[in-house]
Coordinates of C-alpha atoms in Angstrom, one line a residue:
X26 CA -0.8 -21.6 46.7
X27 CA 2.5 -23.1 45.7
X28 CA 2.4 -26.6 44.2
X29 CA 4.7 -29.0 46.0
X30 CA 6.5 -31.1 43.5
X31 CA 8.8 -34.1 43.8
X32 CA 11.2 -35.0 41.0
X33 CA 11.7 -38.7 40.6
X34 CA 14.2 -40.2 38.2
X35 CA 14.3 -43.9 37.2
X36 CA 17.6 -44.9 35.7
X37 CA 16.4 -47.6 33.4
X38 CA 19.8 -48.5 32.1
X39 CA 23.5 -47.9 32.6
X40 CA 24.1 -48.3 28.8
X41 CA 24.2 -45.7 26.1
X42 CA 24.2 -46.1 22.3
X43 CA 26.5 -43.1 21.9
X44 CA 29.9 -42.1 23.2
X45 CA 29.7 -38.4 23.7
X46 CA 33.1 -36.8 24.1
X47 CA 32.2 -35.0 27.4
X48 CA 30.4 -37.8 29.1
X49 CA 31.3 -38.0 32.8
X50 CA 29.5 -41.3 33.4
X51 CA 32.6 -43.5 33.3
X52 CA 31.1 -46.6 35.1
X53 CA 28.6 -47.7 32.4
X54 CA 27.5 -51.3 32.4
X55 CA 24.8 -53.6 31.1
X56 CA 22.7 -53.2 34.2
X57 CA 19.0 -52.5 33.6
X58 CA 16.0 -51.8 35.8
X59 CA 13.4 -54.6 36.1
X60 CA 9.8 -53.7 35.5
X61 CA 8.8 -54.8 39.0
X62 CA 11.5 -52.5 40.5
X63 CA 10.1 -49.6 38.6
X64 CA 6.5 -50.4 39.7
X65 CA 7.6 -50.7 43.4
X66 CA 9.3 -47.3 43.3
X67 CA 6.4 -45.6 41.6
X68 CA 3.9 -47.1 43.9
X69 CA 5.9 -45.7 46.9
X70 CA 6.0 -42.2 45.5
X71 CA 2.6 -41.7 43.8
X72 CA 0.7 -41.8 47.1
X73 CA 2.8 -39.3 49.0
X74 CA 0.5 -36.9 51.0
X75 CA 3.3 -34.3 51.4
X76 CA 3.4 -33.6 47.7
X77 CA 0.9 -32.5 45.1
X78 CA 2.6 -33.6 42.0
X79 CA 5.3 -36.1 41.0
X80 CA 7.5 -35.5 38.0
X81 CA 8.8 -38.9 36.7
X82 CA 11.9 -38.8 34.5
X83 CA 13.2 -41.9 32.7
X84 CA 16.9 -41.6 32.6
X85 CA 20.1 -43.5 31.6
X86 CA 22.4 -44.0 29.9
X87 CA 19.9 -43.8 27.0
X88 CA 16.4 -44.6 28.4
X89 CA 14.9 -45.6 25.1
X90 CA 17.2 -48.6 25.0
X91 CA 14.6 -49.9 27.5
X92 CA 11.5 -48.7 25.7
X93 CA 9.6 -51.9 26.4
X94 CA 10.1 -51.4 30.2
X95 CA 9.2 -47.7 29.8
X96 CA 6.0 -48.5 27.9
X97 CA 4.8 -51.2 30.3
X98 CA 5.4 -49.1 33.4
X99 CA 3.6 -46.1 32.0
X100 CA 0.6 -48.0 30.9
X101 CA 0.5 -49.7 34.3
X102 CA 0.5 -46.3 36.0
X103 CA -2.1 -44.9 33.7
X104 CA -4.4 -47.9 34.4
X105 CA -4.4 -47.3 38.1
X106 CA -5.6 -44.5 40.5
X107 CA -3.1 -42.5 42.5
X108 CA -3.3 -39.7 45.1
X109 CA -0.7 -37.5 43.3
X110 CA -0.9 -35.8 40.0
X111 CA 2.0 -36.9 37.8
X112 CA 3.6 -36.5 34.4
X113 CA 6.3 -38.6 32.7
X114 CA 9.4 -37.2 31.0
X115 CA 12.4 -38.8 29.3
X116 CA 15.7 -37.2 28.3
X117 CA 17.0 -38.7 25.1
X118 CA 19.7 -38.3 22.4
X119 CA 16.8 -39.0 19.9
X120 CA 18.7 -41.6 17.8
X121 CA 16.5 -44.6 18.8
X122 CA 13.1 -43.1 18.2
X123 CA 11.9 -45.4 15.5
X124 CA 8.4 -45.8 13.9
X125 CA 7.0 -47.9 16.8
X126 CA 8.3 -45.5 19.4
X127 CA 7.0 -42.5 17.5
X128 CA 3.5 -44.0 17.2
X129 CA 3.4 -44.6 21.0
X130 CA 4.8 -41.2 21.9
X131 CA 2.5 -39.4 19.5
X132 CA -0.5 -41.2 21.0
X133 CA 0.6 -40.2 24.5
X134 CA 2.2 -36.8 23.9
X135 CA -0.1 -35.0 26.4
X136 CA 1.1 -37.2 29.3
X137 CA 4.6 -38.1 28.3
X138 CA 7.0 -35.3 27.4
X139 CA 10.5 -35.8 25.8
X140 CA 13.5 -33.5 26.2
X141 CA 16.0 -33.7 23.4
X142 CA 19.8 -33.2 23.8
X143 CA 21.0 -31.2 20.8
X144 CA 24.4 -29.5 20.7
X145 CA 23.8 -27.2 17.8
X146 CA 24.4 -27.5 14.1
X147 CA 25.3 -30.7 12.3
X148 CA 29.1 -30.2 12.6
X149 CA 29.2 -29.4 16.3
X150 CA 26.6 -32.0 17.3
X151 CA 28.5 -34.7 15.4
X152 CA 31.8 -33.7 17.1
X153 CA 30.2 -33.9 20.5
X154 CA 27.7 -36.8 20.0
X155 CA 29.1 -39.6 17.9
X156 CA 28.0 -38.4 14.4
X157 CA 24.4 -38.7 15.4
X158 CA 22.8 -35.5 14.0
X159 CA 21.3 -37.1 10.8
X160 CA 19.8 -40.0 12.9
X161 CA 17.5 -37.6 14.8
X162 CA 14.0 -36.7 13.5
X163 CA 14.0 -33.1 14.6
X164 CA 10.6 -32.4 13.1
X165 CA 9.0 -35.2 15.1
X166 CA 10.1 -33.6 18.4
X167 CA 8.9 -30.2 17.4
X168 CA 5.6 -31.6 16.1
X169 CA 4.8 -33.5 19.3
X170 CA 6.1 -31.0 21.9
X171 CA 6.2 -27.5 20.4
X172 CA 6.7 -25.9 23.8
X173 CA 9.4 -28.3 25.0
X174 CA 13.0 -26.9 25.2
X175 CA 16.2 -28.7 24.2
X176 CA 19.4 -29.2 26.2
X177 CA 22.8 -28.3 24.9
X178 CA 26.3 -29.0 26.1
X179 CA 29.4 -26.9 25.1
X180 CA 32.6 -28.8 24.8
X181 CA 36.1 -27.4 24.3
X182 CA 35.9 -28.6 20.7
X183 CA 32.7 -26.6 20.0
X184 CA 33.2 -23.6 22.3
X185 CA 34.1 -21.3 19.4
X186 CA 30.7 -22.0 17.8
X187 CA 28.4 -21.0 20.7
X188 CA 26.7 -18.3 18.8
X189 CA 26.3 -20.4 15.6
X190 CA 24.9 -23.4 17.5
X191 CA 22.5 -21.5 19.7
X192 CA 21.1 -19.4 16.8
X193 CA 20.8 -22.6 14.7
X194 CA 18.6 -24.2 17.4
X195 CA 16.5 -21.1 17.6
X196 CA 16.1 -21.2 13.8
X197 CA 14.4 -24.6 14.3
X198 CA 11.9 -22.9 16.6
X199 CA 13.2 -24.2 19.9
X200 CA 14.0 -22.5 23.1
X201 CA 16.9 -23.8 25.1
X202 CA 16.5 -24.7 28.8
X203 CA 20.2 -25.3 29.5
X204 CA 23.6 -24.6 27.9
X205 CA 26.1 -26.5 30.1
X206 CA 29.8 -26.2 29.8
X207 CA 31.3 -29.7 29.8
X208 CA 32.8 -31.0 33.1
X209 CA 36.5 -31.7 33.6
X210 CA 37.9 -28.8 31.5
X211 CA 40.0 -25.8 32.7
X212 CA 37.6 -23.2 31.5
X213 CA 39.7 -20.5 33.3
X214 CA 42.3 -20.9 30.5
X215 CA 42.8 -17.5 28.8
X216 CA 42.1 -19.0 25.4
X217 CA 38.6 -20.2 26.4
X218 CA 37.9 -17.0 28.3
X219 CA 38.6 -15.0 25.1
X220 CA 36.6 -17.3 22.9
X221 CA 33.5 -17.3 25.2
X222 CA 33.7 -13.5 25.5
X223 CA 33.6 -13.1 21.7
X224 CA 30.8 -15.6 21.3
X225 CA 28.6 -14.2 24.0
X226 CA 29.0 -10.7 22.7
X227 CA 27.7 -11.8 19.3
X228 CA 24.8 -13.7 21.0
X229 CA 23.9 -10.6 23.1
X230 CA 23.7 -8.5 20.0
X231 CA 21.5 -11.2 18.4
X232 CA 18.9 -11.1 21.2
X233 CA 18.9 -7.3 21.1
X234 CA 18.0 -7.5 17.4
X235 CA 15.5 -10.3 18.0
X236 CA 13.3 -9.5 21.0
X237 CA 10.8 -12.1 20.0
X238 CA 13.3 -14.9 20.8
X239 CA 13.6 -16.0 24.4
X240 CA 17.2 -15.6 25.4
X241 CA 19.1 -18.7 26.6
X242 CA 19.9 -18.8 30.3
X243 CA 23.6 -18.5 29.4
X244 CA 23.2 -14.6 29.2
X245 CA 19.7 -14.2 30.7
X246 CA 20.6 -14.6 34.4
X247 CA 18.3 -13.2 37.1
X248 CA 20.8 -10.6 38.1
X249 CA 18.2 -8.7 40.2
X250 CA 18.7 -11.5 42.8
X251 CA 22.2 -10.3 43.5
X252 CA 20.4 -7.4 45.3
X253 CA 18.1 -9.6 47.4
X254 CA 18.8 -10.3 51.0
X255 CA 21.1 -13.4 51.0
X256 CA 19.8 -16.7 52.3
X257 CA 21.6 -19.9 52.8
X258 CA 19.5 -22.2 50.6
X259 CA 20.3 -25.1 48.3
X260 CA 20.2 -24.6 44.5
X261 CA 18.1 -27.6 43.9
X262 CA 16.1 -30.3 45.7
X263 CA 19.0 -32.8 45.5
X264 CA 18.3 -35.6 48.0
X265 CA 15.4 -33.6 49.5
X266 CA 12.7 -33.0 46.9
X267 CA 14.5 -35.1 44.3
X268 CA 15.7 -38.7 44.1
X269 CA 17.2 -40.9 41.4
X270 CA 16.9 -44.7 41.6
X271 CA 19.7 -46.9 40.2
X272 CA 18.9 -50.0 38.2
X273 CA 18.8 -52.2 41.3
X274 CA 16.4 -49.8 43.1
X275 CA 19.1 -48.1 45.2
X276 CA 18.1 -44.5 46.0
X277 CA 20.6 -41.7 45.0
X278 CA 20.3 -37.9 45.6
X279 CA 20.1 -37.1 41.9
X280 CA 21.0 -38.4 38.5
X281 CA 24.6 -37.0 38.7
X282 CA 25.4 -38.6 42.0
X283 CA 25.1 -42.3 41.1
X284 CA 27.3 -45.3 40.7
X285 CA 27.6 -44.5 37.0
X286 CA 29.7 -41.5 37.9
X287 CA 31.2 -42.3 41.3
X288 CA 32.8 -45.3 43.0
X289 CA 31.6 -46.9 46.2
X290 CA 34.1 -45.0 48.3
X291 CA 32.7 -41.6 47.3
X292 CA 29.1 -42.6 47.5
X293 CA 29.6 -44.1 50.9
X294 CA 31.1 -40.7 52.1
X295 CA 27.9 -38.8 51.2
X296 CA 25.6 -41.5 52.6
X297 CA 25.2 -39.8 56.0
X298 CA 24.8 -36.2 54.7
X299 CA 21.6 -34.5 55.8
X300 CA 20.3 -33.2 52.5
X301 CA 17.6 -31.2 54.4
X302 CA 20.3 -29.1 56.2
X303 CA 20.9 -26.4 53.6
X304 CA 23.9 -24.9 55.5
X305 CA 25.9 -28.0 54.6
X306 CA 25.7 -27.1 50.9
X307 CA 26.9 -23.5 51.2
X308 CA 30.3 -22.5 49.9
X309 CA 31.0 -20.0 52.6
X310 CA 33.8 -17.9 50.8
X311 CA 31.5 -17.5 47.8
X312 CA 28.5 -16.7 49.9
X313 CA 30.4 -14.1 51.9
X314 CA 32.5 -12.5 49.2
X315 CA 31.2 -12.9 45.7
X316 CA 28.5 -10.6 44.4
X317 CA 27.4 -13.2 41.9
X318 CA 26.8 -15.9 44.5
X319 CA 22.9 -15.6 44.3
X320 CA 22.9 -16.4 40.6
X321 CA 25.9 -18.7 40.4
X322 CA 24.5 -22.2 39.9
X323 CA 26.0 -24.8 42.1
X324 CA 25.7 -28.4 40.9
X325 CA 26.6 -30.6 43.9
X326 CA 27.4 -33.5 41.8
X327 CA 29.8 -31.4 39.7
X328 CA 31.4 -30.1 42.9
X329 CA 31.9 -33.6 44.1
X330 CA 33.4 -34.7 40.8
X331 CA 35.8 -31.8 40.6
X332 CA 37.1 -31.5 44.2
X333 CA 35.5 -34.3 46.3
X334 CA 33.3 -31.9 48.3
X335 CA 29.5 -31.3 47.9
X336 CA 29.6 -27.7 49.1
X337 CA 32.8 -26.4 47.5
X338 CA 32.0 -25.0 44.1
X339 CA 33.8 -26.1 41.0
X340 CA 35.9 -22.9 40.5
X341 CA 36.9 -23.9 36.9
X342 CA 33.9 -21.9 35.6
X343 CA 34.3 -18.7 37.7
X344 CA 35.7 -16.6 34.9
X345 CA 32.8 -17.8 32.6
X346 CA 30.3 -16.8 35.2
X347 CA 31.6 -13.3 35.3
X348 CA 31.5 -13.1 31.5
X349 CA 28.0 -14.4 31.5
X350 CA 27.0 -11.8 34.1
X351 CA 28.5 -8.9 32.1
X352 CA 26.4 -9.9 29.0
X353 CA 23.3 -10.6 31.1
X354 CA 23.6 -7.1 32.5
X355 CA 24.0 -5.6 29.0
X356 CA 21.0 -7.5 27.7
X357 CA 18.9 -6.6 30.7
X358 CA 19.9 -2.9 30.3
X359 CA 18.7 -3.1 26.7
X360 CA 15.4 -4.6 27.7
X361 CA 14.7 -2.0 30.4
X362 CA 15.6 0.8 27.9
X363 CA 13.1 -0.7 25.4
X364 CA 10.4 -1.1 28.0
X365 CA 11.2 1.2 30.9
X366 CA 8.7 -0.1 33.5
X367 CA 9.2 0.8 37.1
X368 CA 9.1 -2.5 39.0
X369 CA 11.0 -3.8 42.0
X370 CA 12.8 -6.3 39.8
X371 CA 13.9 -3.6 37.4
X372 CA 15.0 -1.3 40.2
X373 CA 17.2 -4.1 41.6
X374 CA 18.4 -5.0 38.1
X375 CA 19.6 -1.4 37.5
X376 CA 21.7 -1.5 40.7
X377 CA 23.0 -4.9 39.7
X378 CA 23.9 -3.8 36.2
X379 CA 26.1 -1.0 37.6
X380 CA 27.8 -3.2 40.1
X381 CA 28.5 -6.0 37.7
X382 CA 30.0 -3.6 35.2
X383 CA 32.1 -2.0 37.9
X384 CA 33.3 -5.3 39.2
X385 CA 33.8 -7.4 36.0
X386 CA 33.6 -5.4 32.8
X387 CA 37.2 -4.4 32.4

């Protein structure tokens, strides 16, 4: 039986202690969420009969700027009884995790998980994230949450080090849950297409030589889904099985679509959107004409940022998606040859591999 989960994000602060070069949250302020606002929101969601589990994510800005609030709220929740199962998360740049915070996190590591943003080796990370590499205790995060993944962003300044940065993170013992290309860049530029192709080829060869390492989603796409019957469904639970609360308690569809990123005019425009109507979120030309549509992620906040429409995909990454598909196909073909098991997924994958190569590998 499928577990029904609701993803709840509390934006504790609009401030951040870093100035990452690719940050799209341009409306930062000194606003912070009051403890009582946090408690009111959590009390509302932790007794919801339609869900089995609530995933509670402390967000920002940098959420550990408000550690005192975070600590008080968690301990209040832990001291009470709720209908729903729940777990706490926080996404952090890692810089503020001092001795006091470490002690509290270590004590509660089984019920409070932390996801670290790490953009690769020292040089690339420092370029992207305000020279913060040496301020992060990487061993601490690995010690407390050995199964937790890290998140990585690729900027135009570090794109030519994709292979080096990803393999460096693997050398630390981490898997990578997401490798996002920064927003607001013309990734269709021939220079970037050439660089990404070269970097992903090296990365593909690395995974072929190291089958014990879990491949990053960048070239480990579920290409078999391209052969599934197409359905008009949203990519995520944005505004439906997911909500983010601003510092004043205002509900937003997700952590991307908030006042930190968008002005009142844009937010007002999406106020009346029915987030339960999946058809409103479908990019019809992509759905009808692109073979990769079933595996081409669509971030509705990124769409809104790039072209002002929730449903129209940000086309600046189309070329990159095709490159990713070619190397995902190559890696999947290698895996099947190494372990030729006849499964429905593998049969679909073999068809997808041929089609992807015919369409995009030229």
